[in-house]
Amino acid sequence: MSTEDDRHKAKMQKIKAARDKMMETRQGEKGLVIVHTGPGKGKSSSGFGMILRCIAHGMPCAVVQFIKGAWDTGERRLLTENFSELCQFYAMGEGFTWETQDKARDIAAARAGWGKAKELIRDESIRMVLLDEINIALRYEYLDIDEVVAFLRDEKPPMTHVVLTGRNAKEPLIELADLVTEMAVVKHPFRAGIKAQAGVEF
């Protein structure tokens, strides 16, 4: 073995020893509040990836869509047609607010979605609930951020994971969350005149 190989092996052994030591102190489990936010693409996609992991582990889960409910998305088709026994799916929204142009209707849809979300989260047999694009409903104040935070803090069962997606997550939600990821925009095809495409955006 060359000297370079020896150095690499020694370096990896040190890293492994440090990682093993760190992992010994990480034994706890709890239901997490997870926020995917930021202007970049991938917030909902990441949330749906977690839902698919739950399904692969045989864990009951649920999705409530707050905005994209009017869309025929690939995620919705996949989950409702193939995994309905493990994943409940509720499309509550009617589109982005500039599409409906009816604030009262948007508020009613958001509140109905939040009511369904609370029912699902309270059900301790459901291990993960994805609240897709709820941050948009919170941003427009269709829902009360203090009510949402208080519910997640006080009523979420200890082992239930809740994932909240959408840009512009409010600070009280970020403070409450156990895991927050902010998606950044580096480059997006929409800026070059490319429309949203099946399999990529929906």
Short mmCIF file of N, CA and C in Angstrom, two decimals, residues 5-115:
data_model
loop_
_atom_site.label_atom_id
_atom_site.label_comp_id
_atom_site.label_asym_id
_atom_site.label_seq_id
_atom_site.Cartn_x
_atom_site.Cartn_y
_atom_site.Cartn_z
N ASP A 5 -2.14 5.97 0.37
CA ASP A 5 -3.21 5.08 0.84
C ASP A 5 -3.18 4.96 2.36
N ASP A 6 -1.99 4.86 2.94
CA ASP A 6 -1.85 4.77 4.39
C ASP A 6 -2.41 6.01 5.08
N ARG A 7 -2.07 7.18 4.51
CA ARG A 7 -2.56 8.44 5.10
C ARG A 7 -4.08 8.51 5.02
N HIS A 8 -4.62 8.10 3.88
CA HIS A 8 -6.08 8.12 3.72
C HIS A 8 -6.75 7.20 4.73
N LYS A 9 -6.22 5.99 4.87
CA LYS A 9 -6.79 5.02 5.80
C LYS A 9 -6.73 5.54 7.24
N ALA A 10 -5.59 6.12 7.62
CA ALA A 10 -5.45 6.65 8.97
C ALA A 10 -6.44 7.78 9.22
N LYS A 11 -6.61 8.64 8.22
CA LYS A 11 -7.55 9.75 8.34
C LYS A 11 -8.98 9.24 8.51
N MET A 12 -9.37 8.25 7.71
CA MET A 12 -10.73 7.69 7.78
C MET A 12 -10.94 6.97 9.11
N GLN A 13 -9.91 6.31 9.64
CA GLN A 13 -10.04 5.65 10.94
C GLN A 13 -10.31 6.66 12.05
N LYS A 14 -9.63 7.81 11.99
CA LYS A 14 -9.86 8.87 12.99
C LYS A 14 -11.27 9.41 12.89
N ILE A 15 -11.73 9.63 11.65
CA ILE A 15 -13.09 10.14 11.45
C ILE A 15 -14.11 9.15 11.97
N LYS A 16 -13.90 7.85 11.67
CA LYS A 16 -14.83 6.82 12.14
C LYS A 16 -14.85 6.75 13.66
N ALA A 17 -13.71 6.83 14.30
CA ALA A 17 -13.65 6.78 15.76
C ALA A 17 -14.41 7.95 16.37
N ALA A 18 -14.23 9.14 15.78
CA ALA A 18 -14.93 10.33 16.28
C ALA A 18 -16.44 10.19 16.08
N ARG A 19 -16.85 9.69 14.91
CA ARG A 19 -18.27 9.50 14.63
C ARG A 19 -18.88 8.46 15.56
N ASP A 20 -18.17 7.36 15.78
CA ASP A 20 -18.67 6.31 16.67
C ASP A 20 -18.87 6.84 18.08
N LYS A 21 -17.92 7.64 18.55
CA LYS A 21 -18.01 8.22 19.88
C LYS A 21 -19.21 9.16 19.99
N MET A 22 -19.42 9.98 18.95
CA MET A 22 -20.55 10.90 18.94
C MET A 22 -21.88 10.13 18.92
N MET A 23 -21.94 9.05 18.13
CA MET A 23 -23.18 8.30 18.01
C MET A 23 -23.56 7.60 19.31
N GLU A 24 -22.58 7.28 20.15
CA GLU A 24 -22.87 6.65 21.44
C GLU A 24 -23.74 7.56 22.33
N THR A 25 -23.62 8.86 22.14
CA THR A 25 -24.37 9.81 22.96
C THR A 25 -25.72 10.17 22.35
N ARG A 26 -26.02 9.63 21.16
CA ARG A 26 -27.28 9.95 20.46
C ARG A 26 -28.18 8.73 20.45
N GLN A 27 -28.84 8.47 21.55
CA GLN A 27 -29.67 7.27 21.67
C GLN A 27 -31.17 7.58 21.76
N GLY A 28 -31.51 8.84 21.98
CA GLY A 28 -32.92 9.18 22.18
C GLY A 28 -33.71 9.21 20.88
N GLU A 29 -35.03 9.04 21.02
CA GLU A 29 -35.94 9.18 19.89
C GLU A 29 -37.11 10.04 20.33
N LYS A 30 -37.67 10.80 19.40
CA LYS A 30 -38.86 11.60 19.67
C LYS A 30 -39.50 11.97 18.35
N GLY A 31 -40.75 12.31 18.43
CA GLY A 31 -41.42 12.82 17.24
C GLY A 31 -40.95 14.23 16.96
N LEU A 32 -40.50 14.46 15.74
CA LEU A 32 -39.90 15.74 15.38
C LEU A 32 -40.89 16.68 14.70
N VAL A 33 -40.69 17.97 14.91
CA VAL A 33 -41.33 19.00 14.10
C VAL A 33 -40.27 19.45 13.11
N ILE A 34 -40.56 19.25 11.82
CA ILE A 34 -39.60 19.46 10.75
C ILE A 34 -40.14 20.53 9.81
N VAL A 35 -39.32 21.53 9.50
CA VAL A 35 -39.73 22.62 8.62
C VAL A 35 -38.80 22.67 7.41
N HIS A 36 -39.41 22.64 6.21
CA HIS A 36 -38.68 22.84 4.96
C HIS A 36 -39.16 24.18 4.40
N THR A 37 -38.26 25.15 4.31
CA THR A 37 -38.65 26.49 3.87
C THR A 37 -37.60 27.05 2.93
N GLY A 38 -37.74 28.33 2.58
CA GLY A 38 -36.78 28.98 1.71
C GLY A 38 -37.30 29.13 0.29
N PRO A 39 -36.65 29.96 -0.51
CA PRO A 39 -37.11 30.25 -1.87
C PRO A 39 -36.77 29.17 -2.90
N GLY A 40 -35.91 28.23 -2.53
CA GLY A 40 -35.47 27.22 -3.50
C GLY A 40 -36.48 26.09 -3.68
N LYS A 41 -36.31 25.36 -4.78
CA LYS A 41 -37.16 24.22 -5.08
C LYS A 41 -36.77 23.03 -4.21
N GLY A 42 -37.74 22.19 -3.90
CA GLY A 42 -37.44 20.94 -3.21
C GLY A 42 -38.06 20.77 -1.84
N LYS A 43 -38.84 21.75 -1.40
CA LYS A 43 -39.41 21.67 -0.05
C LYS A 43 -40.47 20.57 0.03
N SER A 44 -41.44 20.61 -0.84
CA SER A 44 -42.46 19.56 -0.86
C SER A 44 -41.86 18.22 -1.26
N SER A 45 -40.96 18.24 -2.24
CA SER A 45 -40.33 16.99 -2.70
C SER A 45 -39.63 16.28 -1.56
N SER A 46 -38.95 17.04 -0.70
CA SER A 46 -38.28 16.45 0.45
C SER A 46 -39.29 15.86 1.42
N GLY A 47 -40.38 16.59 1.65
CA GLY A 47 -41.43 16.09 2.53
C GLY A 47 -42.03 14.79 2.01
N PHE A 48 -42.28 14.72 0.70
CA PHE A 48 -42.83 13.50 0.13
C PHE A 48 -41.82 12.36 0.16
N GLY A 49 -40.55 12.69 0.07
CA GLY A 49 -39.52 11.66 0.23
C GLY A 49 -39.60 11.02 1.60
N MET A 50 -39.82 11.84 2.64
CA MET A 50 -39.97 11.30 3.99
C MET A 50 -41.22 10.44 4.12
N ILE A 51 -42.31 10.85 3.47
CA ILE A 51 -43.53 10.04 3.48
C ILE A 51 -43.26 8.68 2.84
N LEU A 52 -42.53 8.66 1.74
CA LEU A 52 -42.21 7.38 1.09
C LEU A 52 -41.33 6.51 1.98
N ARG A 53 -40.44 7.12 2.74
CA ARG A 53 -39.65 6.34 3.70
C ARG A 53 -40.56 5.68 4.73
N CYS A 54 -41.52 6.45 5.25
CA CYS A 54 -42.46 5.88 6.22
C CYS A 54 -43.18 4.68 5.62
N ILE A 55 -43.67 4.84 4.40
CA ILE A 55 -44.39 3.75 3.74
C ILE A 55 -43.48 2.54 3.60
N ALA A 56 -42.23 2.75 3.22
CA ALA A 56 -41.28 1.64 3.06
C ALA A 56 -41.05 0.90 4.37
N HIS A 57 -41.18 1.60 5.49
CA HIS A 57 -41.02 0.98 6.81
C HIS A 57 -42.35 0.48 7.38
N GLY A 58 -43.43 0.57 6.58
CA GLY A 58 -44.73 0.10 7.04
C GLY A 58 -45.36 1.00 8.09
N MET A 59 -44.95 2.27 8.12
CA MET A 59 -45.44 3.21 9.13
C MET A 59 -46.63 4.00 8.57
N PRO A 60 -47.77 3.98 9.23
CA PRO A 60 -48.91 4.79 8.77
C PRO A 60 -48.55 6.28 8.76
N CYS A 61 -48.99 6.98 7.73
CA CYS A 61 -48.68 8.41 7.59
C CYS A 61 -49.83 9.10 6.88
N ALA A 62 -49.72 10.42 6.76
CA ALA A 62 -50.80 11.19 6.15
C ALA A 62 -50.25 12.47 5.54
N VAL A 63 -50.96 12.97 4.54
CA VAL A 63 -50.60 14.22 3.86
C VAL A 63 -51.83 15.12 3.84
N VAL A 64 -51.62 16.39 4.18
CA VAL A 64 -52.65 17.41 3.97
C VAL A 64 -52.02 18.47 3.10
N GLN A 65 -52.59 18.68 1.91
CA GLN A 65 -52.09 19.72 1.00
C GLN A 65 -52.93 20.98 1.17
N PHE A 66 -52.25 22.07 1.50
CA PHE A 66 -52.95 23.32 1.79
C PHE A 66 -53.14 24.21 0.56
N ILE A 67 -52.33 24.04 -0.47
CA ILE A 67 -52.40 24.93 -1.63
C ILE A 67 -52.64 24.16 -2.92
N LYS A 68 -51.89 23.09 -3.14
CA LYS A 68 -51.89 22.41 -4.43
C LYS A 68 -53.03 21.43 -4.62
N GLY A 69 -54.04 21.52 -3.79
CA GLY A 69 -55.11 20.54 -3.83
C GLY A 69 -55.82 20.42 -5.16
N ALA A 70 -55.85 21.50 -5.94
CA ALA A 70 -56.54 21.47 -7.22
C ALA A 70 -55.70 20.81 -8.30
N TRP A 71 -54.42 20.60 -8.04
CA TRP A 71 -53.52 20.05 -9.06
C TRP A 71 -53.54 18.53 -9.06
N ASP A 72 -53.38 17.96 -10.24
CA ASP A 72 -53.22 16.51 -10.38
C ASP A 72 -51.72 16.23 -10.34
N THR A 73 -51.19 16.03 -9.12
CA THR A 73 -49.75 15.85 -8.96
C THR A 73 -49.36 14.38 -8.99
N GLY A 74 -48.09 14.13 -9.35
CA GLY A 74 -47.57 12.78 -9.34
C GLY A 74 -47.60 12.16 -7.96
N GLU A 75 -47.29 12.97 -6.93
CA GLU A 75 -47.29 12.45 -5.56
C GLU A 75 -48.68 11.97 -5.17
N ARG A 76 -49.65 12.77 -5.50
CA ARG A 76 -51.04 12.42 -5.15
C ARG A 76 -51.46 11.13 -5.84
N ARG A 77 -51.16 11.02 -7.12
CA ARG A 77 -51.51 9.80 -7.86
C ARG A 77 -50.84 8.57 -7.26
N LEU A 78 -49.54 8.69 -7.03
CA LEU A 78 -48.77 7.55 -6.50
C LEU A 78 -49.32 7.09 -5.16
N LEU A 79 -49.53 8.03 -4.25
CA LEU A 79 -49.94 7.67 -2.90
C LEU A 79 -51.38 7.16 -2.84
N THR A 80 -52.29 7.82 -3.55
CA THR A 80 -53.69 7.41 -3.46
C THR A 80 -53.97 6.12 -4.24
N GLU A 81 -53.24 5.90 -5.33
CA GLU A 81 -53.50 4.72 -6.15
C GLU A 81 -52.75 3.47 -5.67
N ASN A 82 -51.65 3.66 -4.92
CA ASN A 82 -50.82 2.51 -4.57
C ASN A 82 -50.63 2.29 -3.07
N PHE A 83 -50.79 3.34 -2.26
CA PHE A 83 -50.44 3.21 -0.85
C PHE A 83 -51.52 3.76 0.08
N SER A 84 -52.76 3.73 -0.37
CA SER A 84 -53.83 4.34 0.44
C SER A 84 -54.04 3.61 1.77
N GLU A 85 -53.61 2.34 1.87
CA GLU A 85 -53.77 1.63 3.13
C GLU A 85 -52.80 2.12 4.19
N LEU A 86 -51.69 2.74 3.77
CA LEU A 86 -50.70 3.26 4.72
C LEU A 86 -50.68 4.78 4.79
N CYS A 87 -51.10 5.44 3.72
CA CYS A 87 -50.99 6.91 3.68
C CYS A 87 -52.34 7.54 3.32
N GLN A 88 -52.90 8.27 4.27
CA GLN A 88 -54.10 9.05 3.99
C GLN A 88 -53.69 10.34 3.27
N PHE A 89 -54.47 10.75 2.29
CA PHE A 89 -54.10 11.92 1.49
C PHE A 89 -55.32 12.85 1.38
N TYR A 90 -55.13 14.10 1.82
CA TYR A 90 -56.22 15.08 1.78
C TYR A 90 -55.75 16.32 1.04
N ALA A 91 -56.34 16.55 -0.13
CA ALA A 91 -56.03 17.73 -0.93
C ALA A 91 -57.07 18.79 -0.59
N MET A 92 -56.70 19.73 0.28
CA MET A 92 -57.67 20.69 0.82
C MET A 92 -57.63 22.04 0.11
N GLY A 93 -56.50 22.38 -0.48
CA GLY A 93 -56.37 23.70 -1.13
C GLY A 93 -57.00 23.72 -2.50
N GLU A 94 -57.17 24.90 -3.02
CA GLU A 94 -57.77 25.07 -4.35
C GLU A 94 -56.84 25.80 -5.31
N GLY A 95 -55.58 25.89 -4.95
CA GLY A 95 -54.63 26.60 -5.80
C GLY A 95 -54.06 27.80 -5.08
N PHE A 96 -53.07 28.43 -5.69
CA PHE A 96 -52.45 29.61 -5.11
C PHE A 96 -53.46 30.75 -5.05
N THR A 97 -53.26 31.64 -4.10
CA THR A 97 -54.24 32.69 -3.83
C THR A 97 -54.50 33.58 -5.05
N TRP A 98 -53.48 33.75 -5.90
CA TRP A 98 -53.69 34.57 -7.10
C TRP A 98 -54.53 33.83 -8.15
N GLU A 99 -54.67 32.49 -7.97
CA GLU A 99 -55.51 31.74 -8.90
C GLU A 99 -56.97 31.78 -8.46
N THR A 100 -57.22 31.60 -7.16
CA THR A 100 -58.61 31.60 -6.69
C THR A 100 -59.18 33.01 -6.66
N GLN A 101 -58.34 33.98 -6.27
CA GLN A 101 -58.75 35.39 -6.17
C GLN A 101 -59.98 35.57 -5.26
N ASP A 102 -60.06 34.71 -4.26
CA ASP A 102 -61.20 34.74 -3.34
C ASP A 102 -60.66 34.46 -1.95
N LYS A 103 -60.38 35.52 -1.20
CA LYS A 103 -59.73 35.38 0.11
C LYS A 103 -60.58 34.56 1.08
N ALA A 104 -61.87 34.81 1.10
CA ALA A 104 -62.74 34.09 2.03
C ALA A 104 -62.70 32.59 1.75
N ARG A 105 -62.68 32.23 0.47
CA ARG A 105 -62.63 30.82 0.09
C ARG A 105 -61.29 30.21 0.48
N ASP A 106 -60.20 30.98 0.27
CA ASP A 106 -58.87 30.50 0.64
C ASP A 106 -58.77 30.28 2.15
N ILE A 107 -59.32 31.21 2.92
CA ILE A 107 -59.29 31.08 4.38
C ILE A 107 -60.09 29.84 4.81
N ALA A 108 -61.26 29.65 4.23
CA ALA A 108 -62.09 28.50 4.57
C ALA A 108 -61.37 27.19 4.24
N ALA A 109 -60.70 27.15 3.08
CA ALA A 109 -59.98 25.93 2.69
C ALA A 109 -58.81 25.67 3.64
N ALA A 110 -58.09 26.74 4.01
CA ALA A 110 -56.95 26.58 4.93
C ALA A 110 -57.43 26.10 6.29
N ARG A 111 -58.53 26.64 6.78
CA ARG A 111 -59.03 26.24 8.10
C ARG A 111 -59.56 24.81 8.08
N ALA A 112 -60.17 24.42 6.97
CA ALA A 112 -60.61 23.03 6.85
C ALA A 112 -59.40 22.10 6.83
N GLY A 113 -58.34 22.53 6.12
CA GLY A 113 -57.12 21.74 6.09
C GLY A 113 -56.49 21.61 7.46
N TRP A 114 -56.47 22.70 8.22
CA TRP A 114 -55.89 22.67 9.56
C TRP A 114 -56.73 21.79 10.49
N GLY A 115 -58.04 21.83 10.35
CA GLY A 115 -58.90 20.96 11.14
C GLY A 115 -58.59 19.49 10.88
#
